[in-house]
Short mmCIF file of C-alpha atoms in Angstrom, two decimals:
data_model
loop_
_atom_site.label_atom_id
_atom_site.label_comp_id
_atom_site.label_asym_id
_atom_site.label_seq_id
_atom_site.Cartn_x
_atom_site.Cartn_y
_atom_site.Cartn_z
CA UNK A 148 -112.61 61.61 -57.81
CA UNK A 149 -116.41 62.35 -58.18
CA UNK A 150 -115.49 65.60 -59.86
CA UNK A 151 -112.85 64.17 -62.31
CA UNK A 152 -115.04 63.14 -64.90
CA UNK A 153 -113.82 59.91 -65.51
CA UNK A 154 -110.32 61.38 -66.44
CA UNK A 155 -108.86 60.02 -63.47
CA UNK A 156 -106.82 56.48 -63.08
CA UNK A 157 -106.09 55.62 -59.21
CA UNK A 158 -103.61 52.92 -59.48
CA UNK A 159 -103.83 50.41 -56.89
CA UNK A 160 -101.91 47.57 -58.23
CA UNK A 161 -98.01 47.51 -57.78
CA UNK A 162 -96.33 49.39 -60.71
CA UNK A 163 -93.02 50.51 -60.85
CA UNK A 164 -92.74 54.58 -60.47
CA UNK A 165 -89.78 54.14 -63.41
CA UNK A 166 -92.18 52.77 -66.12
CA UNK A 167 -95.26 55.78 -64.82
CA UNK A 168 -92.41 58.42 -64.88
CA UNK A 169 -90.63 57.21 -68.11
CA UNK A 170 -94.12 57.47 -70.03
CA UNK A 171 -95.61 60.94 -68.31
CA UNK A 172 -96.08 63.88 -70.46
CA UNK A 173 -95.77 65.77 -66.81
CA UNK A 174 -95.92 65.11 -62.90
CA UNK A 175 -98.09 67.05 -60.34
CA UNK A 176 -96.91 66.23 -56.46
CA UNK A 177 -97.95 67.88 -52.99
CA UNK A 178 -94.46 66.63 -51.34
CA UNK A 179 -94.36 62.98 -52.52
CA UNK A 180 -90.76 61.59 -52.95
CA UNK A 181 -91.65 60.50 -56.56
CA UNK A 182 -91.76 63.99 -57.54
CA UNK A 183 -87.46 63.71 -56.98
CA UNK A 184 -87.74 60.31 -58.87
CA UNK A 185 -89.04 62.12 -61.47
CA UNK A 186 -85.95 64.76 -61.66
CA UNK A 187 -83.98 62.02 -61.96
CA UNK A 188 -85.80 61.19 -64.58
CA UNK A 189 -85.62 64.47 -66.72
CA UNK A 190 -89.12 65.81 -65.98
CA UNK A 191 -89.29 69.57 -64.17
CA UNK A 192 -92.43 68.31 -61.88
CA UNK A 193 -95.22 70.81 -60.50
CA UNK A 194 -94.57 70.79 -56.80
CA UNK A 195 -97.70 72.40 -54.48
CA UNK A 196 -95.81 71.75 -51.17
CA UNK A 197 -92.15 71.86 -50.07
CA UNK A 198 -90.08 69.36 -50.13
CA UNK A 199 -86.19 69.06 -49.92
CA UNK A 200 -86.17 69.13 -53.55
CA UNK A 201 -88.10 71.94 -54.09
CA UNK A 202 -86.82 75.29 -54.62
CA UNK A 203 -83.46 74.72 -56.40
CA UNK A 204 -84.53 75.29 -59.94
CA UNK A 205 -85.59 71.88 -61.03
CA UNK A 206 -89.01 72.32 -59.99
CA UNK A 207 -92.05 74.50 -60.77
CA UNK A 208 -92.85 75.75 -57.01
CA UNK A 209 -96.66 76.57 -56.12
CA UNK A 210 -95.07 77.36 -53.26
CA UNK A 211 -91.35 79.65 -53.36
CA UNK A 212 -88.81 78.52 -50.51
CA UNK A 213 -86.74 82.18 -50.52
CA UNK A 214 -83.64 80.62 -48.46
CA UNK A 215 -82.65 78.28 -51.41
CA UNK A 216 -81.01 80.78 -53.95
CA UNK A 217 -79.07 77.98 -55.69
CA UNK A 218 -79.73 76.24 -58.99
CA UNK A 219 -79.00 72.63 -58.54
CA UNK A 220 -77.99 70.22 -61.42
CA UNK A 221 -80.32 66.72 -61.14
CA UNK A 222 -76.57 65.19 -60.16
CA UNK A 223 -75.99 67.61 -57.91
CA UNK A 224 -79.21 67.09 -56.06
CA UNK A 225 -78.64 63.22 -56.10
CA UNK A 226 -75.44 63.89 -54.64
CA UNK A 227 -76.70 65.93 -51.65
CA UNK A 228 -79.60 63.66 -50.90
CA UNK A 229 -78.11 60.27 -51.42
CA UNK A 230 -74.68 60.63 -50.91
CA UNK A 231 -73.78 63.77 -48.55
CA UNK A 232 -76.22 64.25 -46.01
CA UNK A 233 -77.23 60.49 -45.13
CA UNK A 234 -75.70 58.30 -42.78
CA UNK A 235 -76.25 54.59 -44.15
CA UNK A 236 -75.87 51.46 -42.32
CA UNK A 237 -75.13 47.65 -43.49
CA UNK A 238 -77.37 45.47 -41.57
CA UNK A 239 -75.26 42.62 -42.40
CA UNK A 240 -71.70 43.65 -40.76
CA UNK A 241 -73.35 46.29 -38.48
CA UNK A 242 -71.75 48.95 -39.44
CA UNK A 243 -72.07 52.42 -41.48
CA UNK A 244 -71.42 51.91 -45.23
CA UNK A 245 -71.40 53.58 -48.72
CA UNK A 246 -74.34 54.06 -50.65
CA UNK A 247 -72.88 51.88 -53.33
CA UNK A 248 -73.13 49.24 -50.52
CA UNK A 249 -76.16 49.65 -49.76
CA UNK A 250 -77.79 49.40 -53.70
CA UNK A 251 -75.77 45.76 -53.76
CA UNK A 252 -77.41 44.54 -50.48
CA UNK A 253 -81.01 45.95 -52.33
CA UNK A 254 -79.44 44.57 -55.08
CA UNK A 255 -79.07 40.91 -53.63
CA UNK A 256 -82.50 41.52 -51.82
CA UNK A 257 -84.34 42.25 -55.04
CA UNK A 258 -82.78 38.87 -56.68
CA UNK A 259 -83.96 36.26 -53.45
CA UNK A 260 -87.39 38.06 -53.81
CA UNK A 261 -87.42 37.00 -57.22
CA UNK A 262 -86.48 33.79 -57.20
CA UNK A 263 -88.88 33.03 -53.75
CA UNK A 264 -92.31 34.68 -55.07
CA UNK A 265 -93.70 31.72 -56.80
CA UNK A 266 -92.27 29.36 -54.27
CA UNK A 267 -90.36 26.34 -54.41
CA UNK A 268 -90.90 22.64 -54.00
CA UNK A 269 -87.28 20.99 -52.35
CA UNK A 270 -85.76 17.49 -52.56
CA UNK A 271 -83.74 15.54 -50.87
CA UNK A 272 -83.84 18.11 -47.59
CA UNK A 273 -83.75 15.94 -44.47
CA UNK A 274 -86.11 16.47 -41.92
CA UNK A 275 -83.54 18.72 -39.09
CA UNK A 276 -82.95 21.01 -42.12
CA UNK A 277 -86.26 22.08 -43.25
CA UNK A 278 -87.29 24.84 -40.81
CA UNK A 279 -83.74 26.00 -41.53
CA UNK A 280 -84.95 26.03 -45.41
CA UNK A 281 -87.78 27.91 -44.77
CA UNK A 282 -86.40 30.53 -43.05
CA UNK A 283 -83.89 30.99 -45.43
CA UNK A 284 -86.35 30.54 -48.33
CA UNK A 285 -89.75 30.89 -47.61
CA UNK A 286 -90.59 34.47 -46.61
CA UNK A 287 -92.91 34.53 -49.37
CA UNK A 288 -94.69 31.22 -49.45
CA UNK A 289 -94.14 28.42 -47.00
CA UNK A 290 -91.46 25.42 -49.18
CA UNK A 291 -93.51 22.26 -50.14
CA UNK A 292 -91.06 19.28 -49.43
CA UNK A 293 -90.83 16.14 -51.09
CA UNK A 294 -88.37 13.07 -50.66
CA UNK A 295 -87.92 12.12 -53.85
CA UNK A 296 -86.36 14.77 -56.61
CA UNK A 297 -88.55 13.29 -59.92
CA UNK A 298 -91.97 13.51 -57.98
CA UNK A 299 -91.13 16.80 -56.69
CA UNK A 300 -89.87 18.32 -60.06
CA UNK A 301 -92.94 17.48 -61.21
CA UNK A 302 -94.69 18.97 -58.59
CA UNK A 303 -92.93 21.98 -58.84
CA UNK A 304 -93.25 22.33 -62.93
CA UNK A 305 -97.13 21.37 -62.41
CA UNK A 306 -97.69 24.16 -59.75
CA UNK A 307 -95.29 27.20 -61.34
CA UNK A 308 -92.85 26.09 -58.63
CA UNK A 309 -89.22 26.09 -58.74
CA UNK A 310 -86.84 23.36 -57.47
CA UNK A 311 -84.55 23.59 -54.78
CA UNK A 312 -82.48 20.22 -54.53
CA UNK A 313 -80.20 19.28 -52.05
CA UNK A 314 -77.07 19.16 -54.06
CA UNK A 315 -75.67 15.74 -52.46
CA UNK A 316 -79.16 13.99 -53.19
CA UNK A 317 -79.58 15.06 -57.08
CA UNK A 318 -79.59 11.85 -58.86
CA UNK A 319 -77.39 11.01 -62.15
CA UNK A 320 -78.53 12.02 -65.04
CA UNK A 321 -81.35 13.96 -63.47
CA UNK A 322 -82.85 16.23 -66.09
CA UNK A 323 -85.11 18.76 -64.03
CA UNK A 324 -88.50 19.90 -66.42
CA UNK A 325 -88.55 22.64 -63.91
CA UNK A 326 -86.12 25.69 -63.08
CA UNK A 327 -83.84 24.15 -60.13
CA UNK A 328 -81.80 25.09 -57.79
CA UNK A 329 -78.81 23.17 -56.24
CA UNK A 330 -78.32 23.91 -52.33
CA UNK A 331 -75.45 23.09 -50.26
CA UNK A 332 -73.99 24.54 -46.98
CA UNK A 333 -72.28 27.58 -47.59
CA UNK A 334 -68.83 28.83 -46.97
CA UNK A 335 -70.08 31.07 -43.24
CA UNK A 336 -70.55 27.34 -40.89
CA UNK A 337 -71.86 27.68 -37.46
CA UNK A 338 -69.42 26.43 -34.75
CA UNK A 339 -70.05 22.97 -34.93
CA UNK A 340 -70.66 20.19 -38.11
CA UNK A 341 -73.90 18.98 -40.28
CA UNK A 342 -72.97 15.56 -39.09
CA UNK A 343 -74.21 17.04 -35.01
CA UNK A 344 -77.25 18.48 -36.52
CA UNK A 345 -76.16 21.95 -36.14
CA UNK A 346 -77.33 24.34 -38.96
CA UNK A 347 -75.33 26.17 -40.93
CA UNK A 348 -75.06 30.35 -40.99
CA UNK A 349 -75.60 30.39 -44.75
CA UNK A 350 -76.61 28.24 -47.61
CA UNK A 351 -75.52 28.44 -51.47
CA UNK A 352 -77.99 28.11 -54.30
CA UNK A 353 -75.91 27.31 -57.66
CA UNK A 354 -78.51 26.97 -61.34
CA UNK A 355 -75.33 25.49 -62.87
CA UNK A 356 -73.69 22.69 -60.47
CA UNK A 357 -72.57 23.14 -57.00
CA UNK A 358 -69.07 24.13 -56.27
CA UNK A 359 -67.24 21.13 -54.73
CA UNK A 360 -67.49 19.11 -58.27
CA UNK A 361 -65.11 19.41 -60.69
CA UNK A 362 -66.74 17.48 -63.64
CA UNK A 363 -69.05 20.55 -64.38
CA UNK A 364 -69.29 24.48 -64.69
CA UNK A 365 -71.05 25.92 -61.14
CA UNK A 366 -72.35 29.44 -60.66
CA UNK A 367 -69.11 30.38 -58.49
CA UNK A 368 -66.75 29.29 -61.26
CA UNK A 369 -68.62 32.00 -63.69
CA UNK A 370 -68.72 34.02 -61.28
CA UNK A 371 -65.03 33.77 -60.09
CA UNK A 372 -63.66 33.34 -64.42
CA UNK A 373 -66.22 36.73 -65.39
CA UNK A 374 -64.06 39.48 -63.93
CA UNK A 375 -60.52 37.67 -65.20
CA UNK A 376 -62.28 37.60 -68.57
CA UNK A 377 -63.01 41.08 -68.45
CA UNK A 378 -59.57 41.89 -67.15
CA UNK A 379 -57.72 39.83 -70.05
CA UNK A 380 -59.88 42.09 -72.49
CA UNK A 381 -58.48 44.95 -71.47
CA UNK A 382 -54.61 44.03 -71.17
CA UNK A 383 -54.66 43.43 -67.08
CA UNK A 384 -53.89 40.10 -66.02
CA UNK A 385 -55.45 38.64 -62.49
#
């Protein structure tokens, strides 16, 4: 760094690799796996070490690797990388899986993250329930509960919180100032009822309603009408 003038930048704040790669003029790696993020993202990346991707003419090699004499296409790398040679495994049914399975678990991963970083300030969740809550959303920040749904929505809009309401406890006509989440016991139970203070194996969050009432739209009933809407475009009936 001392001899770099002042030309250099060390990033130290979290930035995604897509927006660095989609804006460099060219990459420079030692054996870092961004320098095959960048392939995939249409750059031919100076590469002083050797790495698997390395040496199959989509890199410019300080160092030649003799024994690969093929030229690779980008997709053909993927392929081999991603898709061929791993072995991946679903955490969630214990078992091996596609990769395709694997991007929708990241997928759903990526999308709690999102929605727990800034925390959330819950309603109407009854005292056996809470550390249940919190495990299920609180690995960021620890929940903030209050008993009654208008002091905690404004809680939650004064603080940058969300709102996570028990669905059974939202009052009528309850207009939330912040953005609010409706949570109910999912369709996975544990072996035993709510009513014997056993907790449930899942929970559902629904934005729109909550899927046992009929008198308005939930998240599962766009979910469950998206795909037949898509289906009656194209001539295919459900």
């Amino acid at each position: 760094m001392g001899d770099a003038g002042g030309r250099i930048t060390l990033l130290t704040s979290p930035v995604s690799p897509h927006n660095l790669l989609s804006s460099a003029v060219a990459v420079y790696t030692v054996s870092s796996q961004l320098g095959f993020e960048a392939i995939l993202h249409g750059h031919r990346p100076h590469v002083f070490g050797q790495p698997f991707y390395a040496g199959w003419g989509l890199t410019q090699d300080a160092q030649p690797i003799p024994r690969r004499t093929r030229h690779l296409t980008a997709e053909q790398l993927f392929a081999g990388a991603m898709i061929l040679a791993p072995l991946w495994y679903d955490p969630c049914r214990d078992r091996l899986c596609p990769l395709e399975e694997v991007i929708d678990q990241l997928e759903a991963e990526t999308r709690a993250y999102r929605q727990d970083r800034h925390s959330h300030v819950a309603a109407g969740m009854r005292l056996w329930k809470r550390s249940r809550l919190q495990a299920f959303f609180g690995a960021e920040h620890a929940l903030r509960f209050r008993d009654d749904p208008v002091q905690a929505d404004a809680q939650a809009a004064a603080s940058g919180r969300s709102l996570l309401i028990w669905a059974g406890k939202e009052p009528d006509g309850f207009a939330p100032k912040s953005p609010c989440l409706r949570v109910e016991d999912g369709f996975l139970r544990s072996r035993g009822l709510g009513a014997d203070l056993i907790p449930p194996l899942s929970l559902v969050t629904d934005d729109l309603g909550i899927y046992y009432d009929p008198s308005r739209p939930s998240r599962l009933e766009a979910l469950i009408a998206a795909p037949c809407r898509r289906a009656g475009r194209t001539g295919l009936r459900p």
